[in-house]
CSV table of C-alpha atoms in Angstrom, one decimal:
chain,number,residue,atom,x,y,z
A,15,MET,CA,-19.8,-14.5,18.4
A,16,SER,CA,-19.3,-12.2,15.4
A,17,VAL,CA,-15.7,-11.6,14.5
A,18,HIS,CA,-16.5,-7.9,14.6
A,19,SER,CA,-17.9,-7.9,18.2
A,20,LYS,CA,-15.1,-9.9,19.8
A,21,GLU,CA,-13.0,-8.1,22.4
A,22,TRP,CA,-9.5,-7.5,21.3
A,23,SER,CA,-6.2,-8.2,23.1
A,24,ARG,CA,-2.7,-8.8,21.9
A,25,ASP,CA,-3.4,-12.6,22.3
A,26,SER,CA,-7.0,-12.7,21.0
A,27,TRP,CA,-5.7,-14.0,17.7
A,28,LYS,CA,-4.9,-17.3,19.4
A,29,SER,CA,-8.6,-18.3,19.3
A,30,MET,CA,-8.8,-17.7,15.6
A,31,PRO,CA,-7.5,-20.1,12.9
A,32,ILE,CA,-4.3,-19.6,11.0
A,33,HIS,CA,-5.5,-20.9,7.6
A,34,GLU,CA,-2.0,-21.3,6.2
A,35,GLN,CA,1.5,-20.1,6.6
A,36,GLY,CA,1.6,-21.4,10.2
A,37,ILE,CA,5.0,-22.2,11.7
A,38,ALA,CA,5.4,-25.6,13.3
A,39,TYR,CA,8.0,-25.4,16.0
A,40,PRO,CA,9.2,-28.8,17.4
A,41,ASP,CA,9.8,-27.4,20.9
A,42,MET,CA,7.0,-25.1,22.1
A,43,ALA,CA,8.6,-24.6,25.5
A,44,HIS,CA,11.7,-23.3,23.8
A,45,LEU,CA,9.5,-20.9,21.7
A,46,ASN,CA,7.7,-19.6,24.8
A,47,HIS,CA,11.0,-19.0,26.6
A,48,VAL,CA,12.3,-16.9,23.7
A,49,LEU,CA,9.0,-15.0,23.4
A,50,GLN,CA,9.2,-14.1,27.1
A,51,ARG,CA,12.7,-12.7,26.6
A,52,LEU,CA,11.5,-10.7,23.6
A,53,ALA,CA,8.6,-9.2,25.6
A,54,GLU,CA,11.2,-8.0,28.2
A,55,LEU,CA,13.4,-6.1,25.6
A,56,PRO,CA,13.0,-2.4,24.8
A,57,PRO,CA,10.7,-1.4,22.0
A,58,LEU,CA,12.2,-0.9,18.5
A,59,VAL,CA,9.8,2.0,17.7
A,60,SER,CA,8.1,4.5,20.0
A,61,PRO,CA,4.3,5.2,20.3
A,62,ALA,CA,5.1,8.7,19.1
A,63,SER,CA,6.6,7.3,15.9
A,64,ILE,CA,3.5,5.2,15.4
A,65,GLU,CA,1.2,8.3,15.8
A,66,SER,CA,3.4,10.2,13.4
A,67,ALA,CA,3.0,7.4,10.8
A,68,ARG,CA,-0.8,7.5,11.4
A,69,GLU,CA,-0.9,11.2,10.5
A,70,GLN,CA,1.2,10.6,7.4
A,71,HIS,CA,-1.1,7.8,6.2
A,72,ALA,CA,-4.1,10.0,6.8
A,73,ALA,CA,-2.5,12.8,4.8
A,74,ALA,CA,-1.8,10.3,1.9
A,75,ALA,CA,-5.5,9.2,2.0
A,76,ARG,CA,-6.5,12.8,1.5
A,77,GLY,CA,-4.1,13.3,-1.4
A,78,GLU,CA,-1.9,15.6,0.6
A,79,ALA,CA,1.1,13.4,0.8
A,80,PHE,CA,2.7,10.4,-0.9
A,81,LEU,CA,4.0,7.2,0.8
A,82,LEU,CA,7.1,5.4,-0.4
A,83,VAL,CA,7.9,1.9,0.9
A,84,GLY,CA,10.9,0.0,-0.3
A,85,GLY,CA,13.4,-2.7,0.7
A,86,ASP,CA,14.3,-6.3,0.4
A,87,CYS,CA,11.9,-9.1,-0.3
A,88,ALA,CA,13.4,-11.0,2.6
A,89,GLU,CA,16.1,-9.3,4.8
A,90,SER,CA,19.3,-11.3,5.4
A,91,PHE,CA,21.1,-11.3,8.7
A,92,ASP,CA,24.3,-11.4,6.6
A,93,ASP,CA,23.4,-8.0,5.1
A,94,ILE,CA,23.3,-6.1,8.4
A,95,LYS,CA,26.3,-4.0,7.4
A,96,THR,CA,26.6,-0.2,7.5
A,97,ASP,CA,27.4,0.2,3.8
A,98,ILE,CA,24.5,-2.0,2.6
A,99,ILE,CA,22.0,-0.3,5.0
A,100,SER,CA,23.2,3.1,4.0
A,101,GLN,CA,22.8,2.3,0.3
A,102,LYS,CA,19.2,1.3,0.9
A,103,VAL,CA,18.5,4.5,2.9
A,104,SER,CA,20.2,6.7,0.3
A,105,LEU,CA,18.1,5.1,-2.5
A,106,LEU,CA,14.9,5.8,-0.6
A,107,ALA,CA,16.0,9.4,0.1
A,108,ASN,CA,16.8,10.0,-3.6
A,109,GLN,CA,13.5,8.5,-4.7
A,110,ALA,CA,11.6,10.6,-2.2
A,111,ASN,CA,13.4,13.8,-3.2
A,112,HIS,CA,12.6,13.2,-6.8
A,113,ILE,CA,8.9,12.4,-6.3
A,114,GLU,CA,8.6,15.5,-4.1
A,115,ALA,CA,10.3,17.7,-6.6
A,116,VAL,CA,8.2,16.6,-9.5
A,117,THR,CA,4.8,16.2,-7.9
A,118,GLY,CA,5.0,18.9,-5.2
A,119,LEU,CA,3.7,16.4,-2.6
A,120,PRO,CA,5.6,15.7,0.7
A,121,VAL,CA,6.9,12.2,0.5
A,122,HIS,CA,7.1,10.0,3.7
A,123,VAL,CA,9.6,7.2,3.5
A,124,THR,CA,9.3,3.7,5.0
A,125,GLY,CA,11.9,1.0,4.7
A,126,ARG,CA,11.1,-2.7,4.4
A,127,MET,CA,13.8,-3.2,6.9
A,128,ALA,CA,14.6,-3.9,10.6
A,129,GLY,CA,12.1,-6.8,10.7
A,130,GLN,CA,11.4,-8.3,7.2
A,131,TYR,CA,12.9,-11.6,8.3
A,132,SER,CA,9.9,-13.9,8.0
A,133,LYS,CA,8.3,-14.8,4.6
A,134,PRO,CA,5.2,-16.5,3.4
A,135,ARG,CA,5.7,-19.1,0.7
A,136,SER,CA,3.5,-20.5,-1.9
A,137,GLN,CA,4.8,-24.0,-1.1
A,138,LEU,CA,5.6,-24.7,2.6
A,139,ILE,CA,7.3,-28.0,1.8
A,140,GLU,CA,10.2,-28.4,-0.6
A,141,THR,CA,10.9,-31.8,-2.3
A,142,LEU,CA,14.7,-32.3,-2.9
A,143,ALA,CA,16.2,-34.1,-5.8
A,144,ASP,CA,16.8,-37.2,-3.7
A,145,GLY,CA,13.1,-37.3,-2.7
A,146,ARG,CA,13.5,-35.9,0.8
A,147,ARG,CA,10.9,-33.4,1.9
A,148,VAL,CA,12.0,-30.4,4.0
A,149,SER,CA,10.5,-27.1,5.1
A,150,ALA,CA,10.8,-24.3,2.6
A,151,PHE,CA,13.1,-21.5,3.5
A,152,ARG,CA,10.9,-18.9,5.3
A,153,GLY,CA,13.3,-16.2,6.3
A,154,HIS,CA,16.2,-15.9,8.8
A,155,ASN,CA,13.8,-15.4,11.7
A,156,ILE,CA,12.3,-18.9,11.2
A,157,ASN,CA,14.9,-21.1,9.5
A,158,GLY,CA,18.0,-21.1,7.3
A,159,PRO,CA,18.5,-21.4,3.6
A,160,ASP,CA,20.8,-24.4,3.9
A,161,ILE,CA,19.1,-27.8,3.9
A,162,ALA,CA,20.6,-28.7,7.3
A,163,ASP,CA,18.9,-25.6,8.8
A,164,ARG,CA,15.4,-25.9,7.5
A,165,GLU,CA,13.7,-26.9,10.8
A,166,PRO,CA,12.1,-23.9,12.4
A,167,ASP,CA,14.2,-22.7,15.3
A,168,PRO,CA,12.8,-20.2,17.8
A,169,GLN,CA,16.2,-19.1,19.0
A,170,ARG,CA,16.6,-17.2,15.7
A,171,LEU,CA,14.1,-14.6,16.9
A,172,LEU,CA,16.6,-13.1,19.3
A,173,PRO,CA,19.3,-12.4,16.7
A,174,GLY,CA,16.5,-11.1,14.5
A,175,TYR,CA,15.7,-8.5,17.3
A,176,TRP,CA,19.3,-7.5,17.7
A,177,HIS,CA,19.9,-7.1,14.0
A,178,SER,CA,16.8,-4.9,13.9
A,179,VAL,CA,18.4,-2.8,16.7
A,180,ALA,CA,21.5,-2.4,14.6
A,181,ILE,CA,19.5,-1.1,11.6
A,182,MET,CA,17.5,1.3,13.8
A,183,HIS,CA,20.8,2.7,15.0
A,184,VAL,CA,21.8,3.5,11.4
A,185,LEU,CA,18.4,4.9,10.7
A,186,SER,CA,18.7,7.2,13.7
A,187,THR,CA,21.4,9.2,11.9
A,188,ALA,CA,19.3,9.6,8.7
A,189,GLU,CA,16.3,11.9,8.0
A,190,LYS,CA,13.1,10.3,9.4
A,191,VAL,CA,12.6,6.9,8.0
A,192,HIS,CA,9.8,4.6,9.3
A,193,THR,CA,10.1,0.8,9.2
A,194,ALA,CA,7.7,-1.8,8.0
A,195,HIS,CA,7.4,-5.6,7.6
A,196,GLU,CA,4.7,-8.2,7.0
A,197,ALA,CA,2.9,-9.2,10.2
A,198,LEU,CA,3.4,-12.9,9.5
A,199,HIS,CA,5.0,-14.3,12.7
A,200,LEU,CA,2.2,-13.7,15.1
A,201,PRO,CA,3.8,-15.1,18.3
A,202,MET,CA,6.8,-12.7,17.8
A,203,GLU,CA,4.5,-9.7,16.9
A,204,ALA,CA,2.4,-10.3,20.0
A,205,ALA,CA,5.5,-10.5,22.2
A,206,LEU,CA,6.6,-7.1,20.9
A,207,THR,CA,3.2,-5.5,21.4
A,208,LYS,CA,2.8,-3.0,24.3
A,209,ASP,CA,-0.8,-2.0,25.0
A,210,ARG,CA,-2.2,-1.4,21.5
A,211,SER,CA,1.2,-0.5,19.8
A,212,ASN,CA,3.2,-3.1,17.9
A,213,THR,CA,6.7,-1.8,18.8
A,214,SER,CA,8.6,-3.9,16.2
A,215,ALA,CA,7.7,-1.4,13.3
A,216,THR,CA,5.6,1.7,12.6
A,217,PHE,CA,3.7,0.2,9.6
A,218,LEU,CA,2.6,-3.5,9.4
A,219,TRP,CA,0.8,-5.3,6.6
A,220,VAL,CA,-1.1,-8.5,6.2
A,221,GLY,CA,-0.3,-10.5,3.1
A,222,GLU,CA,-2.6,-11.8,0.4
A,223,ARG,CA,-2.3,-15.4,1.8
A,224,THR,CA,-3.1,-14.6,5.4
A,225,ARG,CA,-5.9,-12.0,5.2
A,226,GLN,CA,-8.9,-14.3,5.8
A,227,LEU,CA,-11.8,-12.4,7.6
A,228,ASP,CA,-12.1,-15.1,10.3
A,229,GLY,CA,-8.3,-15.6,10.5
A,230,ALA,CA,-5.7,-14.9,13.2
A,231,HIS,CA,-3.8,-12.3,11.2
A,232,LEU,CA,-6.6,-9.8,10.7
A,233,GLU,CA,-7.7,-10.4,14.3
A,234,TYR,CA,-4.2,-9.5,15.6
A,235,VAL,CA,-3.7,-6.3,13.6
A,236,ARG,CA,-7.3,-5.0,13.9
A,237,GLY,CA,-6.7,-3.7,17.5
A,238,LEU,CA,-3.3,-2.0,16.9
A,239,ARG,CA,-2.7,1.8,16.8
A,240,ASN,CA,-0.2,1.2,13.9
A,241,PRO,CA,-1.4,2.0,10.4
A,242,ILE,CA,-2.2,-1.3,8.8
A,243,GLY,CA,-1.7,-2.5,5.2
A,244,VAL,CA,-3.6,-5.3,3.4
A,245,LYS,CA,-2.3,-6.8,0.2
A,246,ILE,CA,-5.0,-7.8,-2.3
A,247,GLY,CA,-4.7,-9.8,-5.4
A,248,PRO,CA,-6.8,-10.4,-8.5
A,249,SER,CA,-9.2,-12.8,-6.8
A,250,THR,CA,-10.4,-10.0,-4.4
A,251,SER,CA,-14.1,-9.1,-4.8
A,252,PRO,CA,-15.7,-5.7,-3.8
A,253,ALA,CA,-17.6,-7.4,-0.9
A,254,ASP,CA,-14.4,-9.1,0.3
A,255,LEU,CA,-12.5,-5.8,0.3
A,256,LEU,CA,-15.3,-3.9,2.1
A,257,ASN,CA,-15.6,-6.6,4.7
A,258,THR,CA,-11.9,-6.4,5.3
A,259,LEU,CA,-12.0,-2.6,5.7
A,260,GLY,CA,-14.9,-3.0,8.1
A,261,ARG,CA,-12.9,-5.5,10.1
A,262,LEU,CA,-9.9,-3.2,10.5
A,263,CYS,CA,-11.5,0.2,11.1
A,264,TYR,CA,-12.4,0.7,14.8
A,265,ASP,CA,-15.6,2.8,14.4
A,266,ARG,CA,-16.4,1.6,10.8
A,267,GLU,CA,-16.8,5.3,9.9
A,268,GLY,CA,-13.8,5.7,7.6
A,269,GLU,CA,-10.8,6.6,9.7
A,270,GLU,CA,-8.7,8.3,7.0
A,271,GLY,CA,-5.5,6.3,6.3
A,272,ARG,CA,-6.2,3.7,9.0
A,273,VAL,CA,-5.9,1.0,6.3
A,274,THR,CA,-3.6,1.0,3.3
A,275,ILE,CA,-4.9,-1.1,0.4
A,276,ILE,CA,-1.8,-2.5,-1.3
A,277,THR,CA,-2.8,-3.7,-4.8
A,278,ARG,CA,-0.8,-6.5,-6.4
A,279,PHE,CA,-2.7,-7.7,-9.4
A,280,GLY,CA,-0.2,-7.9,-12.3
A,281,ALA,CA,-0.1,-5.7,-15.3
A,282,GLU,CA,-2.4,-8.0,-17.3
A,283,LYS,CA,-5.2,-8.1,-14.7
A,284,VAL,CA,-5.3,-4.7,-13.0
A,285,GLY,CA,-7.5,-3.2,-15.7
A,286,ALA,CA,-10.2,-5.9,-15.2
A,287,VAL,CA,-10.1,-6.0,-11.4
A,288,LEU,CA,-9.4,-2.6,-10.0
A,289,PRO,CA,-12.3,-0.5,-11.3
A,290,ALA,CA,-15.0,-2.4,-9.4
A,291,LEU,CA,-13.0,-2.3,-6.2
A,292,VAL,CA,-12.4,1.5,-6.4
A,293,GLU,CA,-16.1,2.1,-7.1
A,294,ALA,CA,-17.1,0.0,-4.1
A,295,VAL,CA,-14.7,1.8,-1.7
A,296,ARG,CA,-15.7,5.3,-3.0
A,297,ALA,CA,-19.3,4.4,-2.3
A,298,SER,CA,-18.4,3.3,1.3
A,299,PRO,CA,-17.6,5.4,4.4
A,300,PHE,CA,-14.0,4.1,4.3
A,301,ARG,CA,-11.1,6.3,3.3
A,302,PRO,CA,-8.0,4.1,2.8
A,303,VAL,CA,-4.7,4.8,1.2
A,304,TRP,CA,-4.4,3.2,-2.3
A,305,MET,CA,-0.8,1.9,-2.7
A,306,CYS,CA,0.5,-0.1,-5.6
A,307,ASP,CA,2.9,-3.0,-5.3
A,308,PRO,CA,3.8,-3.8,-8.9
A,309,CYS,CA,6.4,-6.4,-8.0
A,310,HIS,CA,4.4,-9.5,-6.8
A,311,GLY,CA,2.0,-9.9,-9.7
A,312,ASN,CA,4.6,-9.7,-12.4
A,313,GLY,CA,7.2,-12.3,-11.7
A,314,PHE,CA,8.3,-15.0,-14.2
A,315,THR,CA,11.1,-17.5,-14.6
A,316,LYS,CA,13.8,-17.1,-17.2
A,317,SER,CA,16.3,-20.0,-17.6
A,318,GLY,CA,15.2,-21.3,-14.2
A,319,VAL,CA,15.8,-17.9,-12.5
A,320,LYS,CA,12.9,-15.8,-11.0
A,321,THR,CA,12.9,-12.3,-12.4
A,322,ARG,CA,10.7,-9.3,-13.2
A,323,LYS,CA,10.6,-6.8,-16.1
A,324,THR,CA,10.9,-3.2,-15.1
A,325,THR,CA,8.7,-2.1,-18.0
A,326,THR,CA,5.9,-4.5,-16.9
A,327,LEU,CA,6.1,-3.1,-13.3
A,328,LEU,CA,5.8,0.4,-14.7
A,329,SER,CA,2.8,-0.6,-16.8
A,330,GLU,CA,0.9,-1.8,-13.7
A,331,VAL,CA,1.6,1.4,-11.8
A,332,ALA,CA,0.6,3.5,-14.7
A,333,GLN,CA,-2.7,1.6,-15.2
A,334,THR,CA,-3.4,1.9,-11.5
A,335,ILE,CA,-2.9,5.6,-11.4
A,336,ARG,CA,-5.2,6.2,-14.3
A,337,ILE,CA,-7.9,3.9,-13.1
A,338,LEU,CA,-7.9,5.5,-9.6
A,339,ASP,CA,-8.1,9.0,-11.2
A,340,ARG,CA,-10.9,7.9,-13.5
A,341,PHE,CA,-13.0,7.0,-10.5
A,342,GLY,CA,-12.2,10.0,-8.3
A,343,ALA,CA,-9.5,8.4,-6.2
A,344,HIS,CA,-5.7,8.8,-6.3
A,345,LEU,CA,-2.5,6.8,-5.8
A,346,GLY,CA,-1.3,7.4,-2.3
A,347,GLY,CA,1.8,5.3,-2.3
A,348,LEU,CA,4.3,2.9,-3.9
A,349,HIS,CA,5.6,-0.4,-2.5
A,350,LEU,CA,8.8,-1.7,-4.1
A,351,GLU,CA,11.1,-4.6,-3.6
A,352,GLN,CA,14.5,-3.0,-4.1
A,353,THR,CA,18.0,-2.6,-2.9
A,354,GLY,CA,20.6,0.2,-3.2
A,355,GLU,CA,23.1,-2.3,-4.5
A,356,GLU,CA,23.6,-2.9,-8.3
A,357,VAL,CA,22.2,-6.4,-8.3
A,358,THR,CA,21.2,-8.2,-11.5
A,359,GLU,CA,17.9,-9.7,-10.5
A,360,CYS,CA,15.3,-7.8,-12.6
A,361,VAL,CA,15.4,-7.2,-16.3
A,362,GLY,CA,15.5,-3.9,-18.1
A,363,PRO,CA,14.8,-1.2,-19.0
A,364,GLU,CA,17.9,-1.1,-21.2
A,365,SER,CA,20.8,-1.4,-18.8
A,366,LEU,CA,20.2,-5.2,-18.2
A,367,VAL,CA,19.1,-8.1,-20.3
A,368,SER,CA,18.1,-11.6,-19.3
A,369,ASP,CA,21.7,-12.9,-19.8
A,370,ASP,CA,22.9,-10.7,-17.0
A,371,LEU,CA,20.8,-12.3,-14.3
A,372,GLY,CA,23.5,-14.6,-12.9
A,373,LYS,CA,26.1,-11.9,-12.5
A,374,HIS,CA,25.0,-10.5,-9.1
A,375,TYR,CA,21.9,-12.3,-7.9
A,376,THR,CA,22.0,-12.3,-4.1
A,377,SER,CA,18.3,-12.1,-3.0
A,378,LEU,CA,17.2,-14.7,-0.5
A,379,CYS,CA,13.8,-14.9,-2.1
A,380,ASP,CA,12.2,-12.9,-4.8
A,381,PRO,CA,14.1,-10.6,-7.3
A,382,ARG,CA,14.7,-7.0,-6.3
A,383,LEU,CA,15.2,-3.9,-8.4
A,384,SER,CA,18.7,-2.5,-8.4
A,385,GLY,CA,19.4,1.0,-7.3
A,386,THR,CA,19.5,2.2,-11.0
A,387,GLN,CA,16.3,0.3,-11.9
A,388,ALA,CA,14.4,1.6,-8.8
A,389,MET,CA,15.3,5.2,-9.6
A,390,TRP,CA,14.3,4.7,-13.3
A,391,LEU,CA,10.9,3.4,-12.2
A,392,VAL,CA,10.2,6.1,-9.6
A,393,GLU,CA,11.2,8.9,-12.1
A,394,ARG,CA,8.6,7.7,-14.6
A,395,VAL,CA,5.9,7.1,-11.9
A,396,ALA,CA,6.3,10.7,-10.8
A,397,GLU,CA,5.8,11.9,-14.3
A,398,ILE,CA,2.7,9.8,-14.8
A,399,VAL,CA,1.3,11.1,-11.4
A,400,VAL,CA,1.7,14.6,-12.6
A,401,GLU,CA,0.3,13.9,-16.1
A,402,SER,CA,-2.7,12.2,-14.7
A,403,ARG,CA,-3.3,15.0,-12.2
A,404,ASP,CA,-3.0,17.6,-14.9
A,405,SER,CA,-5.5,15.8,-17.1
A,406,ARG,CA,-7.9,15.5,-14.2
A,407,ASN,CA,-7.6,19.2,-13.4
A,408,GLU,CA,-8.1,20.2,-17.1
A,409,LEU,CA,-11.3,18.0,-17.2
A,410,GLU,CA,-12.6,19.5,-14.0
A,411,GLN,CA,-11.9,23.0,-15.3
A,412,GLY,CA,-13.6,22.1,-18.6
A,413,ASN,CA,-16.6,20.8,-16.7
A,414,HIS,CA,-16.6,23.9,-14.5
A,415,GLY,CA,-16.5,26.1,-17.6
A,416,MET,CA,-19.3,24.1,-19.2
A,417,SER,CA,-21.3,24.5,-16.1
A,418,LEU,CA,-20.8,28.3,-16.2
A,419,SER,CA,-21.8,28.4,-19.8
A,420,GLN,CA,-24.9,26.4,-19.1
A,421,ASN,CA,-25.9,28.7,-16.3
A,422,THR,CA,-25.3,31.8,-18.5
A,423,LEU,CA,-27.5,30.3,-21.2
A,424,ILE,CA,-30.3,29.5,-18.7
A,425,PHE,CA,-30.1,33.0,-17.3
A,426,HIS,CA,-30.2,34.5,-20.8
A,427,GLN,CA,-33.2,32.3,-21.6
A,428,ILE,CA,-35.1,33.4,-18.5
A,429,SER,CA,-34.2,37.0,-19.0
A,430,THR,CA,-35.4,36.9,-22.6
A,431,PHE,CA,-38.7,35.3,-21.5
A,432,PHE,CA,-39.3,38.0,-18.9
A,433,VAL,CA,-38.4,40.8,-21.4
A,434,SER,CA,-40.8,39.3,-23.9
A,435,TRP,CA,-43.5,38.9,-21.3
A,436,ILE,CA,-43.1,42.5,-20.2
A,437,GLN,CA,-43.2,43.8,-23.8
A,438,MET,CA,-46.4,41.7,-24.4
A,439,ALA,CA,-48.0,43.1,-21.2
A,440,LYS,CA,-47.2,46.6,-22.3
A,441,SER,CA,-48.7,46.0,-25.7
A,442,LEU,CA,-51.9,44.6,-24.1
A,443,TRP,CA,-52.1,47.5,-21.8
A,444,ARG,CA,-51.8,50.0,-24.7
A,445,ILE,CA,-54.6,48.2,-26.6
A,446,SER,CA,-56.8,48.3,-23.5
A,447,ILE,CA,-56.1,52.1,-23.1
A,448,ASP,CA,-56.9,52.7,-26.7
A,449,LYS,CA,-60.2,50.9,-26.5
A,450,CYS,CA,-61.2,52.9,-23.5
A,451,SER,CA,-60.2,56.1,-25.3
A,452,PHE,CA,-62.4,55.2,-28.3
A,453,LYS,CA,-65.4,54.5,-26.1
A,454,SER,CA,-65.1,57.8,-24.3
A,455,LYS,CA,-65.1,59.6,-27.7
A,456,GLY,CA,-68.3,57.7,-28.7
A,457,VAL,CA,-66.6,56.0,-31.5
């Protein structure tokens, strides 16, 4: 049976392969018991919130709004504290206010929070210095960072739920903030699915490592009402992207904002990869949101520490904006790994240098932008959005003016032709009259 024609249910993904990033629990009975308990618990988000997010993503796809997604690479249970959560929310609010003030677009905010407890890893097994092989740390929902806690433990899913409840309580006092996380842990996601709504978050995305067309992850998210994101890297082909969009859109007729394409190419590769993808999508019936994640394609290691340069991140976003504009599309959102705390995990632009990395590096996984760095980046992105938009408008006005001039010239040429023709006809008529006059006089 075709992957497109298969009937969907919240468990239909179980008949599809998980190509990688599967979680090997030693006690499946224990896992099933925990999943049953999760299914009985109240939803974290309402269907109304999901429908609101769908409308916001559709507006972003039309260029009428901008989406801002930001938060930790991997949330920590230890960071579920009022002050830390409030700093994250405050940062998102300040960023949104700035983008809105500069661009004039309404900005809809989504936090990478209240569920980003499971992480894909490039290496699922870690070899220790003594030669022992253990599972890599994959987020607090799955296992612990300490070597003794590396075996996947399903019991962790329950504190993950309650920590999310605590965050949702803090968010309820803030201006509307949606939540998002990667739909990696499919057993948990299915347990928290009611009808066609995943009630663990309003916005879910499928990662670059798990988006296989015949895979379980795309099968799970394709039937949801939630807006869905798909991360794509530099190996993505136009055909691959179009097939993915076709897999996720219910009626294959576009569905504005149903899918958010989250690009993560790296500053050195975006110029070579993105143009062909944009052209292919523009020629298709699909109308996704284009969102840039400049973090994941630009990491490097400095003195054994993973980090990112803020200027490189800005370069990828700037290139993405200009390429999209060149091909008649637009940037609809920004996806950042960041925290409101003044951590020292990324480098630059001027406030930090590489030597500062060890001072306050607390990320459980990849490096995050500090509050200062995240604001610096957003301020410049907003400026580039406006500059690119103004340039596009000037070009369109120039083309419109040229079109008017061309039309005027054509009208003038036609008018001149008719005037000349009429004058010639009059001359011929006079000659004819004169000849007749001569004949009548016997000349």
